[in-house]
Amino acid sequence: MIGALLLAVAIAGAPGDVARWSAGTPPMEQHLRFVRIAPIDGDARDAVRQPPHAPRPARQAPAERDPAHHLEVHEARGLLAHQAESLEALQLVVQNMWAHKTKSSARITLDADQYKANREQRLKQMATRLAERVVSAGRSITLEPMPPAERRLIHLALRDHPQTGGGYLTKAMLVAAYNQMVEAGEIEADRRLLEKIRMKPIRTLSGVTTVAVLTKPYPCPGKCVFCPTDARMPKSYLPDEPGAMRALEHQFDPYDQVYSRLRALENLGHPTDKVELLILGGTWSSYRRDYQEWFVKRCFDAMNLPPPSASSHFAPQNGRMEGGVNLLEAQAANETAARRNVGLVVETRPDEIHPGELRWLRYLGVTKVQLGAQSLDDRILEINKRGHDAESTRNAAALLRAAGFKIVLHWMPNLLGATLESDRADFARLWDGLCPDEIKIYPNQLLANAELYEYWRRGEFQPYSTEELIDLLADLKPTIPRYCRVNRVVRDIPGNNVVEGNRRTSLRQDVHNEMKKRGARCQCVRCREVRGKPVDSQSLRLDALTYQAGAAEEHFISFVTPDDGLAGFVRLSLPSKDSPQTGMTDLDGAALIREAHVYGQSLSFGEERSGAAQHLGLGARLLEEADNAARAHGFSRMAVISAVGARRYYLNRGFERGEYYLVKELK
């Protein structure tokens, strides 16, 4: 029972104050002063680690206790719980425990007396010592990425300088110290030094900074047997997935989610001036359109403006969106904002795509659509109660392509009724006319709060083992065309939610290790990106890959390094007379640039770095090659599906504003 756990916290007030909370009616928000955590018994530990729906072994009934939570301050110290490296981590633990006990949510903020001040002081001292060590040693200290041996050495060095109250210095703290010292004028800004201490540089090595947000819980038109259901979350999401936890913490407020994530990335040393926004949360198209417009507008507000005095909530009044400006005004402001939106992604179902929906998505500023295909086998789709057939997926992809959207397909092996051999055959169908630009491979995972769980209990479904999945994906990955990017090979679902089957979230690395043993290689976009490697523009080779995607002829034009690294590319789509009609006049008789991307560590607008692919002029050269290819095929107009924050880039290169696209005449 949670009652067996004594949390040594209290409503901010005089030390020694005691507060009792009613277990049935928690406050929406409580600000607490954290002091220490008492030992946690087995039941409480299960409550933290397992979701409410997970089956638990029967336990002997404990002695009857007071049902109220007893929260008490013992002394003013700033100790952190074991495994909690920050107050935020502990805060999530407390929130999860509260939600499990009361079946409701409370927004709990924990703070420790003088914790922040002490941390910043120690951080500053440590940063100075590390800088002196670098100077005296005559070599850089690279924190990430680095070989395991070097990582252990630096970790041991950091452990020599523990924080106040326990724990050790983190890279986030080093970045914070660097920023403080630069602002105070104590050191000169040094981009190379910041690169050495930046945490998880891979987050921005694709050239942009990705920010994911979730919409509020809302009914989904689908009835899929594999999809988990949790009343606290939008359909298919679980509250302990990393992105979902952040959304739940911010009560699904779009402004708060975007702004807090940008601040967190900045605190880790990442540039945030080029942002790809991923709006997740089930079927986007099923939400009311006034909610959609408000949600997107508030995301733009977070990129455009300083934080408001109070959190906003959905409340359209007289057709005007809350926040002072409407969506179009917010988009216009973002064209020159410090944080520009260079991509806007939503996820929806294939049967929700039609010409009117395309026009609406362009009004919102969407440039990429994630489609839940799941399978291209009609029998499998029917068994799993998907609610649409494979032809719906093909029609949706054709419409999206004709309108210039980038297409991401979700594909799920191990669905009810599928076998390893049928999955191999189904995967091959992806490249027969559909030809997605990106895919997310989401192996079906058996969850206790999905209808599929009952099939499993009756012996009608058996999950693949981890070994079977690795073998399957190691067979499939080398077959992926060079124009496609594999964004994921597994959902980021904590293993404690999985009843049976694969629990490993590091499946991509496992698959790559297996492929290495076989001597196989994946040639997808992600596996070939140059990322942070320096690029010699003189050694680049222009590569043009042409393939048929339904009625459209696609050109994947790229610059590659001598070792086949991908430095940048442009996706050019040449529609035919058989391509579906979108009803948007901007596209009449036009070739379409659906994507232009140059790789390397995301740099701020106007910033340069020696050898960085983003600043070798590759983007302009790729656009010129696209123009030449379109002319050669008889096109006299070019249209580009531009994100709001990238409009000025194209306007400076000969394009003009249309209704929903930027267009130009090819001379």
XYZ file of C-alpha atoms in Angstrom:
667
model
C 0.000 0.000 0.000
C 1.174 3.505 -0.716
C 0.185 4.333 2.830
C 3.196 2.314 3.938
C 5.466 4.840 2.244
C 6.392 7.876 4.314
C 7.295 10.736 1.995
C 9.229 13.309 3.966
C 7.759 16.325 2.200
C 5.377 19.032 3.261
C 3.377 21.880 1.808
C 5.813 24.769 1.748
C 5.713 26.326 5.167
C 7.444 26.216 8.500
C 9.647 23.147 9.110
C 7.785 20.578 11.082
C 4.383 21.401 9.592
C 2.310 18.316 8.859
C -0.306 18.080 6.096
C -2.899 15.402 5.470
C -4.299 15.056 1.949
C -7.564 13.340 1.207
C -6.779 10.383 -1.028
C -9.928 10.972 -3.071
C -9.623 14.653 -3.945
C -6.004 15.633 -4.629
C -5.353 19.287 -5.468
C -4.567 20.078 -9.107
C -1.198 21.462 -8.111
C 0.854 21.332 -4.926
C 4.180 23.046 -4.319
C 6.212 20.982 -1.873
C 9.557 21.322 -0.144
C 11.485 18.082 -0.518
C 13.618 16.911 2.374
C 14.184 13.157 2.232
C 12.566 9.848 1.381
C 12.083 7.085 3.909
C 12.584 3.430 2.911
C 10.037 2.134 0.401
C 8.374 -1.212 1.030
C 7.658 -3.782 -1.689
C 4.097 -2.689 -2.440
C 5.087 0.939 -2.860
C 7.984 -0.030 -5.082
C 5.567 -1.990 -7.318
C 3.298 1.047 -7.507
C 6.150 3.131 -8.899
C 7.472 0.544 -11.331
C 4.232 -0.943 -12.653
C 1.230 0.686 -14.317
C -2.131 0.432 -12.567
C -3.341 -2.202 -15.036
C -0.410 -4.585 -14.588
C -1.289 -7.816 -12.747
C 0.408 -8.207 -9.382
C 0.876 -11.311 -7.254
C -1.438 -11.584 -4.288
C -0.020 -10.300 -1.006
C -1.065 -10.830 2.535
C -3.399 -8.031 3.595
C -1.480 -5.483 5.741
C -2.717 -4.089 8.982
C -5.351 -1.399 8.522
C -3.865 2.084 8.131
C -5.038 5.610 7.898
C -6.013 6.098 4.198
C -4.723 9.680 4.137
C -1.213 10.392 2.846
C 1.000 11.507 5.708
C 3.502 14.129 4.561
C 5.997 15.474 7.039
C 9.153 17.625 7.168
C 11.966 16.250 9.310
C 14.864 18.566 8.603
C 15.976 21.077 5.983
C 18.347 19.009 3.884
C 18.539 18.394 0.132
C 19.097 14.646 -0.213
C 17.867 12.956 -3.374
C 16.369 9.501 -3.526
C 18.438 6.602 -4.883
C 18.124 6.463 -8.697
C 16.748 10.021 -8.786
C 19.435 12.203 -10.326
C 17.352 15.341 -10.163
C 14.337 16.829 -8.497
C 12.429 16.327 -11.745
C 12.963 12.568 -11.586
C 11.785 12.421 -7.980
C 8.840 14.624 -8.887
C 7.718 12.094 -11.504
C 8.047 9.270 -8.981
C 5.782 11.084 -6.522
C 3.278 11.953 -9.247
C 3.129 8.352 -10.486
C 2.593 7.050 -6.966
C -0.118 9.583 -6.289
C -1.884 8.767 -9.565
C -1.760 5.042 -8.811
C -3.184 5.437 -5.324
C -5.911 7.974 -6.052
C -6.692 7.110 -9.731
C -6.336 10.840 -10.467
C -3.527 13.258 -11.227
C -1.866 15.993 -9.244
C 0.790 18.382 -10.486
C 3.459 18.235 -7.795
C 6.500 20.494 -7.696
C 9.374 19.556 -5.388
C 12.159 21.856 -4.342
C 15.079 21.644 -1.915
C 16.356 24.492 0.224
C 19.410 26.067 -1.404
C 19.713 23.106 -3.774
C 19.816 25.189 -6.935
C 22.191 27.789 -5.521
C 24.581 25.142 -4.200
C 24.448 23.203 -7.459
C 25.229 26.244 -9.576
C 28.146 27.209 -7.375
C 29.631 23.722 -7.481
C 29.007 23.575 -11.208
C 30.884 26.796 -11.803
C 33.837 25.576 -9.775
C 33.879 22.247 -11.556
C 33.702 23.832 -15.000
C 36.695 25.988 -14.137
C 38.687 22.972 -12.948
C 37.851 21.020 -16.113
C 38.860 23.939 -18.309
C 42.193 24.182 -16.477
C 42.669 20.438 -16.915
C 42.107 20.724 -20.670
C 44.636 23.562 -20.932
C 47.290 21.786 -18.892
C 46.805 18.463 -20.713
C 46.785 20.101 -24.134
C 43.871 18.009 -25.377
C 40.081 18.201 -25.369
C 37.817 16.273 -23.024
C 34.999 14.847 -25.154
C 32.048 13.774 -23.051
C 29.789 12.359 -25.783
C 30.028 10.574 -28.105
C 33.229 8.763 -27.072
C 34.689 5.261 -26.729
C 33.697 3.302 -23.614
C 37.206 3.472 -22.167
C 37.323 7.265 -22.423
C 33.778 7.524 -21.094
C 34.790 5.571 -17.990
C 37.829 7.786 -17.460
C 35.808 10.994 -17.604
C 33.097 9.529 -15.386
C 35.721 8.618 -12.813
C 37.087 12.149 -13.034
C 33.635 13.612 -12.498
C 33.047 11.326 -9.520
C 35.935 13.057 -7.778
C 33.685 16.100 -7.452
C 30.378 15.036 -5.875
C 27.462 17.448 -5.621
C 26.165 18.801 -2.396
C 23.934 16.207 -0.757
C 24.993 13.328 -2.998
C 25.073 12.596 -6.706
C 27.635 13.655 -9.259
C 28.129 16.401 -11.749
C 26.221 16.009 -15.011
C 26.939 17.360 -18.484
C 23.816 19.491 -18.239
C 25.398 21.229 -15.282
C 28.594 21.835 -17.237
C 26.607 23.455 -20.031
C 24.742 25.608 -17.506
C 28.029 26.718 -15.948
C 29.441 27.526 -19.384
C 26.402 29.659 -20.233
C 26.523 31.481 -16.891
C 30.215 32.261 -17.227
C 29.759 33.540 -20.801
C 26.852 35.765 -19.720
C 28.874 37.084 -16.781
C 31.794 37.926 -19.078
C 34.134 35.583 -17.208
C 35.041 33.594 -20.347
C 34.754 34.138 -24.088
C 32.040 32.234 -25.949
C 33.717 29.211 -27.529
C 31.586 27.036 -29.791
C 34.192 24.264 -29.844
C 34.221 24.060 -26.047
C 30.430 23.880 -26.001
C 30.525 21.015 -28.509
C 32.813 19.085 -26.176
C 30.414 19.277 -23.240
C 27.092 19.173 -25.125
C 24.873 16.332 -23.919
C 23.504 13.862 -26.491
C 24.608 15.717 -29.651
C 22.853 13.047 -31.733
C 19.557 14.835 -30.976
C 20.554 17.611 -33.382
C 23.021 15.860 -35.696
C 20.350 15.436 -38.367
C 20.442 19.189 -38.904
C 17.358 20.237 -36.943
C 16.191 20.098 -33.348
C 13.146 17.872 -32.853
C 10.476 18.702 -30.281
C 7.612 16.240 -29.687
C 4.321 17.230 -28.025
C 1.147 15.275 -27.275
C -2.470 16.276 -27.718
C -4.984 15.754 -24.934
C -6.830 12.422 -24.475
C -9.613 12.179 -27.045
C -11.717 9.371 -28.567
C -10.114 7.599 -31.521
C -12.205 6.282 -34.437
C -10.103 3.114 -34.456
C -10.843 -0.043 -32.454
C -7.515 -1.806 -32.999
C -6.986 -4.857 -30.779
C -3.279 -4.106 -30.247
C -3.717 -0.502 -29.111
C -3.389 0.224 -25.366
C -6.089 2.266 -23.670
C -5.375 4.548 -20.730
C -7.940 7.184 -19.787
C -5.152 9.596 -18.860
C -3.538 9.512 -22.319
C -4.401 9.935 -25.998
C -5.080 6.619 -27.734
C -2.099 4.243 -28.077
C 0.137 6.078 -25.591
C 1.163 5.048 -22.089
C 1.815 7.527 -19.255
C 5.341 6.261 -18.558
C 6.709 6.693 -22.090
C 9.297 9.518 -21.949
C 7.467 11.965 -24.236
C 4.123 11.093 -22.691
C 5.442 11.747 -19.191
C 6.447 15.263 -20.211
C 3.015 15.869 -21.725
C 1.241 14.567 -18.625
C 3.431 16.739 -16.422
C 2.306 19.799 -18.387
C -1.345 18.656 -18.538
C -1.051 18.454 -22.362
C -0.742 22.230 -22.653
C 0.956 22.841 -26.032
C 2.715 26.049 -25.013
C 4.137 24.542 -21.840
C 5.289 21.380 -23.613
C 7.129 23.222 -26.384
C 8.612 25.945 -24.235
C 9.856 23.599 -21.499
C 11.380 21.228 -24.037
C 13.177 24.039 -25.846
C 14.542 25.340 -22.563
C 15.715 21.844 -21.592
C 17.510 21.406 -24.923
C 19.106 24.834 -24.605
C 20.285 23.959 -21.107
C 22.043 20.941 -22.613
C 23.835 23.145 -25.129
C 21.729 22.394 -28.209
C 20.815 25.128 -30.704
C 17.047 25.559 -30.965
C 16.710 28.029 -33.809
C 15.574 25.318 -36.294
C 12.784 23.247 -34.794
C 10.914 20.289 -36.254
C 7.667 20.006 -34.309
C 6.101 16.542 -33.930
C 2.477 16.621 -32.820
C 1.620 13.159 -31.542
C -1.418 11.689 -29.868
C -3.483 9.177 -31.811
C -5.487 10.373 -34.805
C -4.906 14.092 -35.321
C -7.691 14.405 -37.894
C -10.312 13.172 -35.422
C -9.830 16.165 -33.107
C -12.092 19.175 -33.513
C -10.588 21.662 -35.927
C -10.846 24.583 -33.521
C -8.779 22.548 -31.045
C -6.253 21.713 -33.782
C -5.878 25.362 -34.745
C -5.527 26.443 -31.128
C -2.975 23.703 -30.421
C -0.754 24.585 -33.389
C -1.058 28.297 -32.709
C 0.070 27.840 -29.083
C 3.053 25.787 -30.283
C 4.043 28.711 -32.508
C 3.550 31.072 -29.562
C 6.079 29.044 -27.577
C 8.609 29.376 -30.388
C 7.832 33.076 -30.932
C 7.306 34.625 -27.520
C 8.579 34.669 -23.929
C 6.536 32.549 -21.507
C 3.159 34.003 -20.494
C 2.353 34.974 -16.930
C 0.024 32.002 -16.628
C -0.490 28.729 -18.477
C -3.095 28.875 -21.211
C -5.856 26.353 -21.699
C -8.163 25.663 -24.600
C -10.949 28.233 -24.621
C -11.861 29.609 -28.067
C -13.905 32.751 -27.694
C -16.024 34.209 -30.502
C -13.930 32.432 -33.104
C -10.688 34.054 -31.926
C -7.945 31.889 -30.563
C -6.686 32.639 -27.066
C -3.349 34.447 -26.852
C -3.872 37.785 -28.604
C -3.027 36.817 -32.211
C -4.506 34.260 -34.595
C -2.682 31.382 -36.252
C -1.724 33.244 -39.422
C -0.241 36.093 -37.380
C 1.699 33.627 -35.246
C 3.036 31.947 -38.384
C 4.081 35.280 -39.875
C 5.951 36.141 -36.681
C 7.767 32.807 -36.781
C 9.306 33.573 -40.184
C 11.803 35.850 -38.455
C 11.694 34.461 -34.897
C 14.751 33.267 -33.010
C 13.282 29.744 -33.008
C 11.902 28.940 -36.428
C 9.714 26.006 -37.314
C 11.368 24.111 -40.178
C 9.009 21.122 -40.109
C 5.568 20.341 -38.690
C 4.491 16.703 -38.361
C 1.130 15.161 -37.433
C -0.024 11.529 -37.289
C -3.339 10.254 -38.573
C -5.131 7.304 -40.175
C -5.159 6.609 -43.938
C -8.965 6.778 -44.086
C -8.870 10.375 -42.812
C -6.971 11.713 -45.853
C -8.952 13.513 -48.594
C -8.433 16.754 -50.603
C -10.189 18.904 -47.998
C -7.953 17.519 -45.276
C -4.851 18.284 -47.354
C -5.900 21.926 -47.665
C -6.534 22.143 -43.920
C -3.166 20.629 -43.078
C -1.406 23.171 -45.280
C -3.325 25.981 -43.579
C -1.939 24.751 -40.261
C 1.579 24.634 -41.688
C 1.986 20.839 -41.751
C 4.782 19.510 -43.975
C 4.985 15.828 -42.997
C 2.286 13.257 -42.213
C 2.719 10.014 -40.315
C 0.247 7.387 -41.526
C -0.630 4.324 -39.487
C -0.484 1.688 -42.222
C 0.462 -1.123 -39.778
C 0.019 -3.776 -42.490
C -0.703 -4.061 -46.214
C -2.474 -7.401 -45.812
C -6.262 -6.932 -45.789
C -6.788 -10.137 -43.817
C -4.437 -8.976 -41.059
C -6.023 -5.526 -41.007
C -9.471 -7.053 -40.595
C -8.440 -9.486 -37.856
C -6.861 -6.635 -35.906
C -9.993 -4.455 -36.332
C -7.996 -1.709 -38.010
C -11.068 -0.254 -39.742
C -9.537 0.351 -43.195
C -7.954 -1.697 -45.951
C -4.599 -1.566 -47.739
C -6.112 0.361 -50.648
C -6.967 3.208 -48.244
C -3.281 3.436 -47.362
C -2.269 3.508 -51.024
C -4.822 6.207 -51.857
C -3.805 8.322 -48.859
C -0.113 8.089 -49.743
C -0.826 9.051 -53.364
C -2.835 12.111 -52.278
C -0.173 13.207 -49.793
C 2.556 12.819 -52.418
C 0.559 14.820 -54.980
C 0.293 17.610 -52.395
C 4.019 17.545 -51.657
C 3.865 16.159 -48.105
C 6.637 13.959 -46.786
C 5.219 10.532 -45.986
C 6.056 8.462 -42.902
C 4.449 5.020 -42.680
C 4.086 3.038 -39.462
C 4.518 -0.702 -40.014
C 3.896 -3.359 -37.345
C 5.269 -6.898 -37.495
C 3.792 -9.590 -35.219
C 0.191 -8.416 -35.498
C -2.561 -10.874 -34.614
C -2.662 -13.512 -37.368
C 0.770 -12.664 -38.811
C 3.800 -14.958 -38.988
C 7.481 -14.303 -39.514
C 7.147 -15.326 -43.157
C 3.990 -13.274 -43.779
C 5.712 -10.238 -42.241
C 8.650 -10.634 -44.616
C 6.242 -10.678 -47.547
C 4.249 -7.746 -46.196
C 7.357 -5.581 -45.730
C 8.233 -6.020 -49.408
C 4.862 -4.488 -50.359
C 5.969 -1.138 -48.902
C 8.265 -0.584 -51.868
C 5.723 -1.559 -54.531
C 4.242 1.824 -55.452
C 3.898 3.140 -51.875
C 7.581 4.050 -51.429
C 7.396 5.990 -48.120
C 10.030 8.627 -47.452
C 10.419 7.422 -43.881
C 9.178 4.451 -41.879
C 8.711 3.632 -38.228
C 8.875 -0.077 -37.486
C 6.804 -0.778 -34.395
C 6.853 -4.477 -33.479
C 3.548 -5.352 -31.828
C 3.975 -5.427 -28.046
C 1.614 -7.312 -25.746
C 0.195 -4.866 -23.201
C -2.278 -5.704 -20.430
C -4.583 -2.774 -21.252
C -5.088 -3.763 -24.902
C -7.793 -6.081 -26.235
C -5.032 -8.299 -27.635
C -4.244 -9.326 -24.055
C -7.461 -11.356 -23.939
C -6.511 -13.157 -27.165
C -3.186 -14.056 -25.555
C -4.873 -15.370 -22.420
C -7.033 -17.625 -24.587
C -3.922 -18.899 -26.367
C -4.842 -17.218 -29.674
C -1.795 -14.947 -29.899
C 1.900 -15.487 -29.254
C 4.437 -12.613 -29.340
C 7.719 -13.076 -31.181
C 10.738 -13.537 -28.950
C 13.471 -10.912 -28.933
C 15.716 -13.297 -30.877
C 13.046 -13.848 -33.543
C 12.524 -10.087 -33.913
C 16.238 -9.407 -34.251
C 16.532 -12.110 -36.914
C 13.490 -10.740 -38.798
C 14.620 -7.114 -38.751
C 18.187 -8.039 -39.662
C 16.698 -9.700 -42.776
C 14.505 -6.701 -43.636
C 16.721 -3.714 -42.953
C 19.243 -4.323 -45.781
C 16.322 -4.373 -48.266
C 15.255 -0.793 -47.499
C 15.842 1.582 -50.455
C 18.389 4.375 -50.226
C 15.700 7.070 -50.405
C 13.927 5.933 -47.223
C 14.829 6.796 -43.615
C 14.146 4.343 -40.775
C 13.193 6.550 -37.851
C 12.496 3.770 -35.350
C 12.612 -0.007 -35.058
C 10.752 -0.261 -31.721
C 8.370 1.787 -29.581
C 9.930 3.483 -26.565
C 7.644 1.594 -24.157
C 9.214 0.759 -20.768
C 9.677 -2.990 -20.464
C 7.606 -3.278 -17.297
C 4.478 -2.663 -19.406
C 5.151 -5.629 -21.698
C 3.406 -8.820 -20.567
C 5.327 -11.210 -22.811
C 7.697 -10.882 -25.745
C 10.414 -8.349 -26.490
C 11.115 -5.792 -23.756
C 14.327 -4.364 -25.170
C 14.193 -0.743 -26.339
C 17.744 -1.026 -27.742
C 16.504 -3.230 -30.569
C 18.083 -1.060 -33.284
C 21.555 -1.647 -31.874
C 20.830 -5.364 -31.475
C 19.756 -5.555 -35.127
C 22.844 -3.682 -36.301
C 25.080 -6.022 -34.300
C 23.406 -9.017 -35.956
C 23.794 -7.451 -39.411
C 27.475 -6.827 -38.708
C 27.932 -10.501 -37.883
C 26.299 -11.383 -41.213
C 28.341 -8.864 -43.169
C 25.122 -7.068 -44.159
C 24.614 -3.314 -44.395
C 21.593 -1.030 -44.270
C 21.642 1.790 -46.840
C 18.702 3.799 -45.504
C 19.020 7.552 -45.102
C 19.578 7.410 -41.346
C 22.385 4.889 -41.616
C 24.220 7.052 -44.192
C 23.827 10.546 -42.695
C 27.175 12.296 -42.196
C 25.875 13.867 -38.975
C 28.757 15.667 -37.264
C 31.558 14.483 -39.541
C 33.482 17.158 -41.454
C 32.725 17.238 -45.177
C 35.081 18.167 -48.017
C 32.899 19.773 -50.676
C 35.436 18.960 -53.395
C 35.121 15.224 -52.763
C 31.309 15.056 -52.854
C 29.593 13.114 -55.603
C 26.191 14.056 -57.009
C 23.888 11.055 -57.040
C 20.430 10.950 -58.686
C 18.129 8.049 -57.838
C 14.869 7.823 -59.830
C 11.971 5.552 -58.866
C 8.241 5.252 -59.563
C 5.837 5.879 -56.668
C 2.336 5.260 -57.957
C 1.604 7.803 -60.689
C 4.507 10.081 -59.715
C 8.126 9.863 -60.780
C 10.368 10.566 -57.790
C 13.910 11.917 -57.935
C 16.102 11.528 -54.856
C 19.002 13.857 -55.650
C 21.840 13.773 -53.135
C 25.446 14.665 -52.397
C 27.438 11.728 -51.018
C 30.954 11.421 -49.628
C 33.566 8.954 -50.958
C 32.551 6.484 -48.201
C 28.844 6.808 -49.157
C 27.938 9.237 -46.390
C 24.851 11.328 -47.105
C 25.628 15.055 -46.841
C 22.331 16.379 -48.179
C 19.436 15.606 -50.498
C 16.338 16.976 -52.189
C 13.130 15.050 -52.920
C 11.669 16.090 -56.264
C 8.262 14.753 -57.274
C 7.079 14.871 -60.888
C 3.322 14.199 -61.018
C 1.703 12.681 -64.098
C -1.746 13.079 -65.614
C -2.814 10.057 -63.523
C -1.780 11.641 -60.227
C -4.727 12.437 -57.918
C -6.081 15.978 -57.987
C -5.519 18.012 -54.822
C -7.762 20.969 -55.676
C -4.980 23.463 -54.857
C -4.151 25.804 -57.744
C -0.581 26.383 -56.515
C 0.221 22.897 -57.772
C -1.351 23.087 -61.235
C 1.263 21.947 -63.752
C 4.067 22.195 -61.201
C 6.905 19.922 -60.192
C 7.169 19.665 -56.402
C 10.078 19.883 -54.013
C 8.830 17.819 -51.087
C 11.977 18.051 -48.964
C 15.417 19.636 -48.998
C 17.761 18.616 -46.213
C 21.438 19.138 -45.457
C 22.945 17.141 -42.599
C 25.348 17.861 -39.767
C 25.111 19.226 -36.241
C 22.284 21.762 -36.211
C 23.780 25.245 -36.434
C 22.204 28.581 -35.676
C 21.063 30.718 -38.612
C 24.105 32.606 -39.891
C 26.553 30.485 -37.882
C 29.350 28.767 -39.734
C 31.613 25.860 -38.930
C 34.562 24.524 -40.857
C 33.572 21.434 -42.816
C 29.932 21.515 -41.720
C 27.705 20.176 -44.477
C 24.993 22.684 -43.567
C 27.214 25.569 -44.607
C 28.875 24.403 -47.812
C 26.120 25.832 -49.983
C 24.807 22.337 -50.660
C 21.179 23.382 -50.234
C 21.321 25.918 -53.059
C 23.156 23.460 -55.305
C 20.541 20.772 -54.673
C 17.707 23.179 -55.536
C 19.462 24.026 -58.782
C 19.750 20.323 -59.648
C 16.024 19.897 -58.923
C 15.227 22.790 -61.279
C 17.312 21.202 -64.011
C 15.607 17.811 -63.605
C 12.134 19.384 -63.701
C 12.946 21.369 -66.868
C 14.338 18.267 -68.521
C 10.953 16.589 -67.973
C 8.990 19.474 -69.470
C 7.884 21.320 -66.320
C 7.816 25.136 -66.404
C 6.760 25.714 -62.758
C 8.175 24.593 -59.426
C 6.347 24.484 -56.099
C 7.845 23.769 -52.680
C 6.029 22.699 -49.516
C 7.805 25.012 -47.116
C 7.597 25.009 -43.359
C 6.736 28.415 -41.904
C 10.227 29.093 -40.584
C 11.889 28.120 -43.885
C 9.825 30.430 -46.103
C 12.432 33.214 -46.166
C 15.077 30.731 -47.320
C 13.062 29.919 -50.445
C 11.826 33.490 -50.981
C 15.467 34.545 -51.178
C 16.003 31.961 -53.919
C 13.432 33.078 -56.454
C 10.205 31.642 -55.041
C 7.054 33.676 -54.463
C 4.147 33.215 -52.076
C 1.170 31.233 -53.315
C -1.924 30.308 -51.342
C -0.412 27.331 -49.486
C 2.914 26.813 -51.261
C 5.858 28.829 -52.524
C 6.089 28.801 -56.315
C 8.329 30.036 -59.127
C 8.539 29.915 -62.891
C 11.353 27.814 -64.347
C 13.215 29.856 -66.944
